[in-house]
Tab-separated table of N, CA, C and O in Angstrom:
chain	number	residue	atom	x	y	z
Y	543	MET	N	173.804	113.673	80.836
Y	543	MET	CA	172.983	113.895	79.663
Y	543	MET	C	173.194	115.301	79.115
Y	543	MET	O	173.280	115.487	77.918
Y	544	ARG	N	173.269	116.288	80.006
Y	544	ARG	CA	173.495	117.669	79.568
Y	544	ARG	C	174.828	117.804	78.840
Y	544	ARG	O	174.943	118.552	77.883
Y	545	LYS	N	175.840	117.076	79.334
Y	545	LYS	CA	177.152	117.125	78.703
Y	545	LYS	C	177.079	116.633	77.262
Y	545	LYS	O	177.676	117.214	76.374
Y	546	ILE	N	176.358	115.553	77.054
Y	546	ILE	CA	176.235	114.976	75.718
Y	546	ILE	C	175.531	115.966	74.792
Y	546	ILE	O	175.976	116.205	73.667
Y	547	VAL	N	174.441	116.567	75.251
Y	547	VAL	CA	173.709	117.539	74.439
Y	547	VAL	C	174.614	118.725	74.107
Y	547	VAL	O	174.659	119.200	72.970
Y	548	PHE	N	175.368	119.195	75.099
Y	548	PHE	CA	176.270	120.320	74.874
Y	548	PHE	C	177.343	119.969	73.847
Y	548	PHE	O	177.630	120.747	72.951
Y	549	VAL	N	177.930	118.792	73.976
Y	549	VAL	CA	178.989	118.375	73.054
Y	549	VAL	C	178.430	118.248	71.632
Y	549	VAL	O	179.054	118.707	70.670
Y	550	VAL	N	177.262	117.665	71.487
Y	550	VAL	CA	176.652	117.516	70.166
Y	550	VAL	C	176.346	118.888	69.571
Y	550	VAL	O	176.635	119.161	68.404
Y	551	ALA	N	175.781	119.780	70.365
Y	551	ALA	CA	175.458	121.126	69.888
Y	551	ALA	C	176.722	121.890	69.516
Y	551	ALA	O	176.770	122.568	68.486
Y	552	ALA	N	177.738	121.786	70.324
Y	552	ALA	CA	178.997	122.482	70.040
Y	552	ALA	C	179.637	121.948	68.762
Y	552	ALA	O	180.142	122.713	67.941
Y	553	THR	N	179.606	120.646	68.580
Y	553	THR	CA	180.170	120.034	67.383
Y	553	THR	C	179.423	120.499	66.137
Y	553	THR	O	180.035	120.828	65.117
Y	554	ALA	N	178.110	120.535	66.218
Y	554	ALA	CA	177.312	120.997	65.084
Y	554	ALA	C	177.612	122.449	64.754
Y	554	ALA	O	177.744	122.824	63.587
Y	555	LEU	N	177.728	123.257	65.759
Y	555	LEU	CA	178.018	124.669	65.573
Y	555	LEU	C	179.391	124.870	64.941
Y	555	LEU	O	179.557	125.651	64.004
Y	556	ILE	N	180.361	124.140	65.394
Y	556	ILE	CA	181.716	124.247	64.854
Y	556	ILE	C	181.754	123.781	63.404
Y	556	ILE	O	182.380	124.412	62.558
Y	557	SER	N	181.061	122.703	63.094
Y	557	SER	CA	181.087	122.199	61.724
Y	557	SER	C	180.412	123.167	60.769
Y	557	SER	O	180.844	123.329	59.632
Y	558	CYS	N	179.359	123.851	61.198
Y	558	CYS	CA	178.699	124.842	60.349
Y	558	CYS	C	179.579	126.070	60.184
Y	558	CYS	O	179.657	126.659	59.114
Y	559	ALA	N	180.225	126.465	61.252
Y	559	ALA	CA	181.056	127.664	61.215
Y	559	ALA	C	182.267	127.458	60.322
Y	559	ALA	O	182.803	128.414	59.779
Y	560	GLY	N	182.699	126.230	60.132
Y	560	GLY	CA	183.881	125.940	59.343
Y	560	GLY	C	183.638	125.903	57.848
Y	560	GLY	O	184.577	125.775	57.087
Y	561	SER	N	182.395	126.000	57.406
Y	561	SER	CA	182.110	125.957	55.979
Y	561	SER	C	182.565	127.242	55.309
Y	561	SER	O	182.264	128.333	55.764
Y	562	SER	N	183.258	127.078	54.205
Y	562	SER	CA	183.702	128.250	53.449
Y	562	SER	C	182.510	128.814	52.666
Y	562	SER	O	181.502	128.119	52.458
Y	563	PRO	N	182.601	130.049	52.197
Y	563	PRO	CA	181.526	130.612	51.373
Y	563	PRO	C	181.256	129.761	50.122
Y	563	PRO	O	180.103	129.622	49.712
Y	564	GLU	N	182.311	129.185	49.566
Y	564	GLU	CA	182.139	128.340	48.380
Y	564	GLU	C	181.361	127.071	48.704
Y	564	GLU	O	180.498	126.649	47.942
Y	565	GLU	N	181.670	126.461	49.859
Y	565	GLU	CA	180.936	125.260	50.276
Y	565	GLU	C	179.467	125.578	50.521
Y	565	GLU	O	178.586	124.794	50.173
Y	566	LYS	N	179.213	126.727	51.104
Y	566	LYS	CA	177.832	127.139	51.346
Y	566	LYS	C	177.100	127.387	50.032
Y	566	LYS	O	175.924	127.043	49.895
Y	567	LEU	N	177.793	127.962	49.057
Y	567	LEU	CA	177.167	128.186	47.752
Y	567	LEU	C	176.862	126.865	47.062
Y	567	LEU	O	175.799	126.710	46.459
Y	568	VAL	N	177.772	125.907	47.170
Y	568	VAL	CA	177.520	124.574	46.598
Y	568	VAL	C	176.254	123.981	47.208
Y	568	VAL	O	175.391	123.464	46.494
Y	569	LYS	N	176.125	124.072	48.528
Y	569	LYS	CA	174.927	123.546	49.192
Y	569	LYS	C	173.667	124.271	48.735
Y	569	LYS	O	172.610	123.663	48.620
Y	570	ALA	N	173.779	125.555	48.487
Y	570	ALA	CA	172.623	126.332	48.026
Y	570	ALA	C	172.253	125.975	46.590
Y	570	ALA	O	171.076	126.030	46.215
Y	571	LEU	N	173.240	125.590	45.783
Y	571	LEU	CA	172.998	125.252	44.382
Y	571	LEU	C	172.434	123.848	44.188
Y	571	LEU	O	171.697	123.605	43.230
Y	572	ASP	N	172.782	122.933	45.061
Y	572	ASP	CA	172.383	121.537	44.874
Y	572	ASP	C	170.881	121.338	44.648
Y	572	ASP	O	170.495	120.612	43.727
Y	573	PRO	N	169.997	121.968	45.434
Y	573	PRO	CA	168.568	121.775	45.161
Y	573	PRO	C	168.149	122.313	43.783
Y	573	PRO	O	167.331	121.689	43.096
Y	574	ALA	N	168.714	123.433	43.368
Y	574	ALA	CA	168.376	123.990	42.053
Y	574	ALA	C	168.833	123.057	40.938
Y	574	ALA	O	168.123	122.869	39.942
Y	575	ILE	N	169.997	122.463	41.115
Y	575	ILE	CA	170.507	121.503	40.126
Y	575	ILE	C	169.576	120.309	40.032
Y	575	ILE	O	169.203	119.862	38.948
Y	576	SER	N	169.175	119.805	41.170
Y	576	SER	CA	168.267	118.656	41.205
Y	576	SER	C	166.915	118.993	40.578
Y	576	SER	O	166.368	118.218	39.784
Y	577	TRP	N	166.386	120.152	40.938
Y	577	TRP	CA	165.061	120.513	40.429
Y	577	TRP	C	165.064	120.824	38.937
Y	577	TRP	O	164.069	120.567	38.259
Y	578	SER	N	166.150	121.342	38.400
Y	578	SER	CA	166.168	121.572	36.951
Y	578	SER	C	166.036	120.242	36.213
Y	578	SER	O	165.300	120.140	35.224
Y	579	ALA	N	166.713	119.224	36.702
Y	579	ALA	CA	166.600	117.896	36.090
Y	579	ALA	C	165.207	117.314	36.290
Y	579	ALA	O	164.634	116.705	35.375
Y	580	THR	N	164.650	117.501	37.467
Y	580	THR	CA	163.311	116.980	37.764
Y	580	THR	C	162.254	117.641	36.888
Y	580	THR	O	161.363	116.971	36.335
Y	581	LEU	N	162.344	118.959	36.762
Y	581	LEU	CA	161.378	119.679	35.922
Y	581	LEU	C	161.503	119.269	34.459
Y	581	LEU	O	160.482	119.094	33.771
Y	582	ALA	N	162.727	119.099	33.987
Y	582	ALA	CA	162.930	118.659	32.602
Y	582	ALA	C	162.331	117.271	32.390
Y	582	ALA	O	161.645	117.029	31.383
Y	583	MET	N	162.566	116.374	33.338
Y	583	MET	CA	162.022	115.023	33.212
Y	583	MET	C	160.496	115.036	33.225
Y	583	MET	O	159.847	114.362	32.420
Y	584	ALA	N	159.906	115.829	34.108
Y	584	ALA	CA	158.441	115.915	34.159
Y	584	ALA	C	157.899	116.437	32.839
Y	584	ALA	O	156.898	115.917	32.318
Y	585	GLY	N	158.554	117.438	32.281
Y	585	GLY	CA	158.134	117.964	30.984
Y	585	GLY	C	158.247	116.922	29.885
Y	585	GLY	O	157.337	116.766	29.057
Y	586	GLU	N	159.347	116.198	29.873
Y	586	GLU	CA	159.539	115.141	28.873
Y	586	GLU	C	158.468	114.069	28.981
Y	586	GLU	O	157.935	113.590	27.968
Y	587	LYS	N	158.155	113.678	30.200
Y	587	LYS	CA	157.136	112.644	30.411
Y	587	LYS	C	155.753	113.130	29.973
Y	587	LYS	O	154.954	112.368	29.438
Y	588	TRP	N	155.470	114.411	30.203
Y	588	TRP	CA	154.172	114.949	29.781
Y	588	TRP	C	154.103	115.037	28.262
Y	588	TRP	O	153.081	114.723	27.668
Y	589	ILE	N	155.197	115.439	27.636
Y	589	ILE	CA	155.236	115.507	26.168
Y	589	ILE	C	154.918	114.139	25.574
Y	589	ILE	O	154.173	114.025	24.598
Y	590	SER	N	155.462	113.078	26.177
Y	590	SER	CA	155.228	111.723	25.666
Y	590	SER	C	153.931	111.120	26.199
Y	590	SER	O	153.657	109.944	25.966
Y	591	ASN	N	153.160	111.927	26.913
Y	591	ASN	CA	151.857	111.507	27.450
Y	591	ASN	C	151.992	110.347	28.446
Y	591	ASN	O	151.121	109.499	28.561
Y	592	SER	N	153.106	110.341	29.194
Y	592	SER	CA	153.362	109.282	30.170
Y	592	SER	C	152.858	109.623	31.568
Y	592	SER	O	152.753	108.738	32.416
Y	593	VAL	N	152.637	110.906	31.823
Y	593	VAL	CA	152.144	111.344	33.131
Y	593	VAL	C	151.027	112.365	32.915
Y	593	VAL	O	151.002	113.070	31.903
Y	594	PRO	N	150.103	112.448	33.869
Y	594	PRO	CA	149.016	113.427	33.726
Y	594	PRO	C	149.512	114.854	34.005
Y	594	PRO	O	150.515	115.070	34.691
Y	595	ALA	N	148.777	115.798	33.474
Y	595	ALA	CA	149.104	117.214	33.678
Y	595	ALA	C	149.122	117.561	35.165
Y	595	ALA	O	149.944	118.376	35.602
Y	596	SER	N	148.256	116.937	35.948
Y	596	SER	CA	148.210	117.249	37.383
Y	596	SER	C	149.522	116.881	38.074
Y	596	SER	O	149.980	117.592	38.969
Y	597	PHE	N	150.151	115.787	37.648
Y	597	PHE	CA	151.453	115.400	38.202
Y	597	PHE	C	152.497	116.469	37.885
Y	597	PHE	O	153.273	116.884	38.749
Y	598	VAL	N	152.519	116.898	36.640
Y	598	VAL	CA	153.487	117.907	36.220
Y	598	VAL	C	153.217	119.227	36.943
Y	598	VAL	O	154.145	119.891	37.411
Y	599	ASP	N	151.957	119.572	37.079
Y	599	ASP	CA	151.596	120.809	37.767
Y	599	ASP	C	152.067	120.778	39.225
Y	599	ASP	O	152.638	121.755	39.721
Y	600	ASP	N	151.858	119.657	39.907
Y	600	ASP	CA	152.332	119.516	41.292
Y	600	ASP	C	153.854	119.565	41.368
Y	600	ASP	O	154.428	120.169	42.281
Y	601	THR	N	154.513	118.937	40.406
Y	601	THR	CA	155.974	118.934	40.358
Y	601	THR	C	156.498	120.353	40.153
Y	601	THR	O	157.453	120.777	40.823
Y	602	VAL	N	155.868	121.082	39.254
Y	602	VAL	CA	156.285	122.467	38.993
Y	602	VAL	C	156.100	123.326	40.240
Y	602	VAL	O	156.985	124.117	40.596
Y	603	ALA	N	154.983	123.165	40.933
Y	603	ALA	CA	154.738	123.959	42.145
Y	603	ALA	C	155.810	123.681	43.199
Y	603	ALA	O	156.360	124.615	43.809
Y	604	ALA	N	156.142	122.414	43.399
Y	604	ALA	CA	157.177	122.062	44.378
Y	604	ALA	C	158.541	122.576	43.922
Y	604	ALA	O	159.334	123.073	44.728
Y	605	GLY	N	158.816	122.468	42.641
Y	605	GLY	CA	160.082	122.939	42.103
Y	605	GLY	C	160.251	124.437	42.249
Y	605	GLY	O	161.330	124.918	42.628
Y	606	LYS	N	159.204	125.180	41.969
Y	606	LYS	CA	159.287	126.642	42.100
Y	606	LYS	C	159.542	127.048	43.556
Y	606	LYS	O	160.321	127.970	43.817
Y	607	LYS	N	158.914	126.346	44.466
Y	607	LYS	CA	159.126	126.633	45.892
Y	607	LYS	C	160.590	126.371	46.274
Y	607	LYS	O	161.226	127.181	46.944
Y	608	ALA	N	161.118	125.236	45.838
Y	608	ALA	CA	162.513	124.893	46.147
Y	608	ALA	C	163.487	125.850	45.466
Y	608	ALA	O	164.501	126.236	46.059
Y	609	LEU	N	163.181	126.250	44.246
Y	609	LEU	CA	164.056	127.184	43.542
Y	609	LEU	C	164.074	128.547	44.232
Y	609	LEU	O	165.115	129.202	44.288
Y	610	THR	N	162.953	128.948	44.779
Y	610	THR	CA	162.910	130.211	45.528
Y	610	THR	C	163.797	130.136	46.762
Y	610	THR	O	164.525	131.081	47.081
Y	611	LYS	N	163.770	128.991	47.444
Y	611	LYS	CA	164.651	128.809	48.609
Y	611	LYS	C	166.123	128.844	48.197
Y	611	LYS	O	166.959	129.452	48.868
Y	612	SER	N	166.440	128.198	47.089
Y	612	SER	CA	167.821	128.218	46.594
Y	612	SER	C	168.238	129.636	46.226
Y	612	SER	O	169.354	130.062	46.530
Y	613	GLU	N	167.340	130.349	45.576
Y	613	GLU	CA	167.641	131.728	45.190
Y	613	GLU	C	167.981	132.567	46.424
Y	613	GLU	O	168.970	133.311	46.437
Y	614	THR	N	167.179	132.435	47.462
Y	614	THR	CA	167.417	133.190	48.693
Y	614	THR	C	168.772	132.831	49.299
Y	614	THR	O	169.531	133.708	49.710
Y	615	ALA	N	169.084	131.550	49.332
Y	615	ALA	CA	170.364	131.107	49.899
Y	615	ALA	C	171.541	131.620	49.067
Y	615	ALA	O	172.557	132.047	49.619
Y	616	VAL	N	171.397	131.591	47.752
Y	616	VAL	CA	172.478	132.068	46.883
Y	616	VAL	C	172.659	133.579	47.046
Y	616	VAL	O	173.779	134.073	47.076
Y	617	GLN	N	171.576	134.308	47.172
Y	617	GLN	CA	171.653	135.763	47.365
Y	617	GLN	C	172.446	136.116	48.620
Y	617	GLN	O	173.089	137.163	48.679
Y	618	GLN	N	172.404	135.266	49.607
Y	618	GLN	CA	173.087	135.518	50.876
Y	618	GLN	C	174.539	135.042	50.863
Y	618	GLN	O	175.248	135.176	51.854
Y	619	SER	N	174.978	134.518	49.741
Y	619	SER	CA	176.314	133.947	49.652
Y	619	SER	C	177.399	135.015	49.674
Y	619	SER	O	177.251	136.096	49.107
Y	620	ASP	N	178.502	134.666	50.322
Y	620	ASP	CA	179.695	135.508	50.330
Y	620	ASP	C	180.755	134.968	49.373
Y	620	ASP	O	181.898	135.424	49.397
Y	621	ALA	N	180.365	134.026	48.537
Y	621	ALA	CA	181.308	133.443	47.574
Y	621	ALA	C	181.577	134.446	46.453
Y	621	ALA	O	180.994	135.537	46.415
Y	622	ASP	N	182.418	134.047	45.536
Y	622	ASP	CA	182.788	134.891	44.403
Y	622	ASP	C	181.550	135.549	43.781
Y	622	ASP	O	180.590	134.866	43.412
Y	623	ALA	N	181.583	136.867	43.675
Y	623	ALA	CA	180.417	137.634	43.218
Y	623	ALA	C	180.005	137.258	41.798
Y	623	ALA	O	178.805	137.178	41.493
Y	624	GLN	N	180.965	137.020	40.924
Y	624	GLN	CA	180.648	136.680	39.538
Y	624	GLN	C	179.945	135.322	39.452
Y	624	GLN	O	178.951	135.175	38.742
Y	625	LEU	N	180.442	134.334	40.188
Y	625	LEU	CA	179.800	133.014	40.194
Y	625	LEU	C	178.416	133.077	40.834
Y	625	LEU	O	177.472	132.441	40.365
Y	626	THR	N	178.300	133.859	41.888
Y	626	THR	CA	177.011	134.010	42.551
Y	626	THR	C	176.004	134.635	41.603
Y	626	THR	O	174.851	134.192	41.512
Y	627	LYS	N	176.427	135.647	40.868
Y	627	LYS	CA	175.535	136.312	39.909
Y	627	LYS	C	175.099	135.348	38.804
Y	627	LYS	O	173.930	135.299	38.436
Y	628	ARG	N	176.055	134.564	38.288
Y	628	ARG	CA	175.721	133.562	37.261
Y	628	ARG	C	174.726	132.536	37.798
Y	628	ARG	O	173.781	132.137	37.109
Y	629	ALA	N	174.951	132.101	39.031
Y	629	ALA	CA	174.056	131.117	39.640
Y	629	ALA	C	172.649	131.692	39.792
Y	629	ALA	O	171.656	131.026	39.486
Y	630	LEU	N	172.564	132.933	40.253
Y	630	LEU	CA	171.249	133.573	40.404
Y	630	LEU	C	170.551	133.706	39.065
Y	630	LEU	O	169.332	133.487	38.963
Y	631	THR	N	171.288	134.053	38.036
Y	631	THR	CA	170.704	134.167	36.699
Y	631	THR	C	170.097	132.838	36.267
Y	631	THR	O	168.972	132.796	35.748
Y	632	GLU	N	170.818	131.756	36.483
Y	632	GLU	CA	170.317	130.436	36.074
Y	632	GLU	C	169.124	129.996	36.916
Y	632	GLU	O	168.163	129.428	36.391
Y	633	ILE	N	169.175	130.244	38.202
Y	633	ILE	CA	168.047	129.857	39.056
Y	633	ILE	C	166.796	130.633	38.644
Y	633	ILE	O	165.699	130.060	38.553
Y	634	ARG	N	166.954	131.903	38.372
Y	634	ARG	CA	165.806	132.713	37.927
Y	634	ARG	C	165.311	132.237	36.570
Y	634	ARG	O	164.101	132.236	36.309
Y	635	ARG	N	166.220	131.830	35.694
Y	635	ARG	CA	165.816	131.269	34.401
Y	635	ARG	C	165.006	129.998	34.624
Y	635	ARG	O	163.969	129.790	33.984
Y	636	GLU	N	165.454	129.163	35.548
Y	636	GLU	CA	164.713	127.928	35.830
Y	636	GLU	C	163.315	128.231	36.378
Y	636	GLU	O	162.349	127.532	36.058
Y	637	GLN	N	163.211	129.257	37.205
Y	637	GLN	CA	161.890	129.656	37.706
Y	637	GLN	C	160.988	130.077	36.548
Y	637	GLN	O	159.809	129.695	36.504
Y	638	ASP	N	161.532	130.851	35.616
Y	638	ASP	CA	160.760	131.279	34.445
Y	638	ASP	C	160.369	130.080	33.585
Y	638	ASP	O	159.244	130.011	33.072
Y	639	LEU	N	161.294	129.142	33.430
Y	639	LEU	CA	160.999	127.951	32.637
Y	639	LEU	C	159.929	127.086	33.299
Y	639	LEU	O	159.088	126.486	32.619
Y	640	ALA	N	159.946	127.039	34.625
Y	640	ALA	CA	158.896	126.310	35.347
Y	640	ALA	C	157.535	126.952	35.070
Y	640	ALA	O	156.533	126.253	34.871
Y	641	THR	N	157.500	128.268	35.032
Y	641	THR	CA	156.254	128.972	34.702
Y	641	THR	C	155.824	128.647	33.273
Y	641	THR	O	154.625	128.485	33.005
Y	642	CYS	N	156.785	128.531	32.365
Y	642	CYS	CA	156.466	128.157	30.982
Y	642	CYS	C	155.835	126.767	30.921
Y	642	CYS	O	154.917	126.534	30.122
Y	643	ILE	N	156.324	125.861	31.751
Y	643	ILE	CA	155.730	124.519	31.787
Y	643	ILE	C	154.284	124.617	32.253
Y	643	ILE	O	153.384	124.017	31.653
Y	644	SER	N	154.050	125.379	33.305
Y	644	SER	CA	152.678	125.552	33.805
Y	644	SER	C	151.773	126.108	32.719
Y	644	SER	O	150.635	125.663	32.560
Y	645	SER	N	152.275	127.084	31.984
Y	645	SER	CA	151.484	127.678	30.905
Y	645	SER	C	151.200	126.665	29.808
Y	645	SER	O	150.095	126.616	29.271
Y	646	ALA	N	152.200	125.856	29.476
Y	646	ALA	CA	152.022	124.850	28.430
Y	646	ALA	C	150.944	123.842	28.801
Y	646	ALA	O	150.194	123.366	27.930
Y	647	LEU	N	150.835	123.539	30.087
Y	647	LEU	CA	149.814	122.578	30.528
Y	647	LEU	C	148.402	123.076	30.230
Y	647	LEU	O	147.484	122.271	30.081
Y	648	GLN	N	148.248	124.391	30.145
Y	648	GLN	CA	146.927	124.987	29.941
Y	648	GLN	C	146.587	125.185	28.460
Y	648	GLN	O	145.451	125.508	28.129
Y	649	ARG	N	147.558	125.014	27.610
Y	649	ARG	CA	147.364	125.298	26.187
Y	649	ARG	C	147.094	124.018	25.401
Y	649	ARG	O	147.709	122.987	25.671
Y	650	PRO	N	146.210	124.109	24.405
Y	650	PRO	CA	145.965	122.924	23.575
Y	650	PRO	C	147.211	122.477	22.801
Y	650	PRO	O	147.372	121.298	22.513
Y	651	ASP	N	148.093	123.425	22.461
Y	651	ASP	CA	149.312	123.087	21.732
Y	651	ASP	C	150.524	123.000	22.649
Y	651	ASP	O	151.666	123.065	22.201
Y	652	GLY	N	150.289	122.832	23.940
Y	652	GLY	CA	151.357	122.845	24.931
Y	652	GLY	C	152.417	121.784	24.715
Y	652	GLY	O	153.608	122.053	24.893
Y	653	ARG	N	151.998	120.590	24.341
Y	653	ARG	CA	152.980	119.517	24.138
Y	653	ARG	C	153.918	119.837	22.976
Y	653	ARG	O	155.078	119.457	22.992
Y	654	ARG	N	153.405	120.549	21.994
Y	654	ARG	CA	154.223	120.912	20.837
Y	654	ARG	C	155.236	122.000	21.206
Y	654	ARG	O	156.346	122.031	20.693
Y	655	ARG	N	154.888	122.884	22.129
Y	655	ARG	CA	155.748	124.000	22.507
Y	655	ARG	C	156.765	123.649	23.610
Y	655	ARG	O	157.769	124.323	23.755
Y	656	LEU	N	156.490	122.623	24.364
Y	656	LEU	CA	157.299	122.315	25.546
Y	656	LEU	C	158.721	121.814	25.280
Y	656	LEU	O	159.597	122.045	26.116
Y	657	PRO	N	159.023	121.159	24.166
Y	657	PRO	CA	160.405	120.688	23.973
Y	657	PRO	C	161.461	121.796	24.074
Y	657	PRO	O	162.558	121.554	24.590
Y	658	GLU	N	161.154	122.994	23.633
Y	658	GLU	CA	162.103	124.104	23.741
Y	658	GLU	C	162.382	124.419	25.218
Y	658	GLU	O	163.523	124.690	25.603
Y	659	THR	N	161.336	124.398	26.023
Y	659	THR	CA	161.473	124.678	27.452
Y	659	THR	C	162.305	123.594	28.124
Y	659	THR	O	163.181	123.891	28.947
Y	660	VAL	N	162.043	122.358	27.776
Y	660	VAL	CA	162.802	121.238	28.347
Y	660	VAL	C	164.275	121.347	27.964
Y	660	VAL	O	165.165	121.165	28.807
Y	661	ALA	N	164.539	121.681	26.713
Y	661	ALA	CA	165.938	121.845	26.276
Y	661	ALA	C	166.613	122.983	27.044
Y	661	ALA	O	167.781	122.857	27.443
Y	662	ALA	N	165.897	124.058	27.281
Y	662	ALA	CA	166.455	125.184	28.044
Y	662	ALA	C	166.737	124.778	29.486
Y	662	ALA	O	167.729	125.214	30.077
Y	663	LEU	N	165.888	123.940	30.071
Y	663	LEU	CA	166.135	123.436	31.426
Y	663	LEU	C	167.405	122.584	31.462
Y	663	LEU	O	168.191	122.681	32.409
Y	664	HIS	N	167.604	121.770	30.448
Y	664	HIS	CA	168.830	120.959	30.384
Y	664	HIS	C	170.068	121.860	30.290
Y	664	HIS	O	171.081	121.601	30.962
Y	665	ARG	N	169.985	122.912	29.490
Y	665	ARG	CA	171.121	123.836	29.369
Y	665	ARG	C	171.396	124.528	30.708
Y	665	ARG	O	172.547	124.653	31.134
Y	666	SER	N	170.341	124.966	31.374
Y	666	SER	CA	170.488	125.625	32.666
Y	666	SER	C	171.087	124.673	33.697
Y	666	SER	O	171.957	125.056	34.490
Y	667	HIS	N	170.638	123.442	33.676
Y	667	HIS	CA	171.174	122.406	34.559
Y	667	HIS	C	172.676	122.266	34.345
Y	667	HIS	O	173.453	122.227	35.309
Y	668	ASP	N	173.089	122.225	33.078
Y	668	ASP	CA	174.516	122.082	32.770
Y	668	ASP	C	175.321	123.287	33.256
Y	668	ASP	O	176.442	123.132	33.747
Y	669	VAL	N	174.766	124.478	33.137
Y	669	VAL	CA	175.458	125.684	33.612
Y	669	VAL	C	175.639	125.619	35.129
Y	669	VAL	O	176.721	125.891	35.656
Y	670	LEU	N	174.572	125.251	35.849
Y	670	LEU	CA	174.687	125.163	37.308
Y	670	LEU	C	175.682	124.083	37.731
Y	670	LEU	O	176.428	124.267	38.696
Y	671	LEU	N	175.714	122.983	36.998
Y	671	LEU	CA	176.710	121.943	37.297
Y	671	LEU	C	178.126	122.485	37.097
Y	671	LEU	O	179.014	122.216	37.917
Y	672	ALA	N	178.332	123.242	36.047
Y	672	ALA	CA	179.662	123.816	35.788
Y	672	ALA	C	180.049	124.802	36.885
Y	672	ALA	O	181.211	124.819	37.327
Y	673	ILE	N	179.098	125.596	37.330
Y	673	ILE	CA	179.373	126.536	38.425
Y	673	ILE	C	179.745	125.765	39.681
Y	673	ILE	O	180.741	126.072	40.354
Y	674	ARG	N	178.943	124.742	39.995
Y	674	ARG	CA	179.230	123.939	41.196
Y	674	ARG	C	180.604	123.283	41.097
Y	674	ARG	O	181.381	123.290	42.034
Y	675	ASP	N	180.919	122.736	39.916
Y	675	ASP	CA	182.212	122.074	39.749
Y	675	ASP	C	183.371	123.051	39.905
Y	675	ASP	O	184.408	122.712	40.472
Y	676	SER	N	183.191	124.283	39.426
Y	676	SER	CA	184.265	125.266	39.556
Y	676	SER	C	184.457	125.675	41.014
Y	676	SER	O	185.563	126.049	41.412
Y	677	LEU	N	183.415	125.579	41.806
Y	677	LEU	CA	183.520	125.915	43.235
Y	677	LEU	C	184.209	124.818	44.033
Y	677	LEU	O	184.779	125.061	45.085
Y	678	LYS	N	184.156	123.598	43.535
Y	678	LYS	CA	184.746	122.461	44.240
Y	678	LYS	C	186.242	122.309	43.981
Y	678	LYS	O	186.884	121.498	44.611
Y	679	LYS	N	186.782	123.091	43.073
Y	679	LYS	CA	188.211	122.976	42.735
Y	679	LYS	C	189.068	123.616	43.785
Y	679	LYS	O	188.780	124.494	44.469
């Protein structure tokens, strides 16, 4: 039994050690890419009055937490400095946009103001996808 545990642990360690800085950056970006789309969708649904504000508020809170984790992982990246900087800029933009969604939920004219924020989230999502795609080449 000890042999099996050792072999599994050694294999896991070797597979993690073999990841290039670019692969690690891709893994760090994936949650931010997912959350930008999720936040945009939640905003769109709230604009169309399809979901309650409490749902969007909970989604934003979870998204901000995940984006903070992605930001930390990207900051620790040894990948190309220019791509890392671009990725951090977009993740921070998404965090700011998430805050804008929260603010819109509190305003009587929030639904009218939110389409700009949703469009900005879509643009940020596209930038992060382009960064990820350039890392996979």
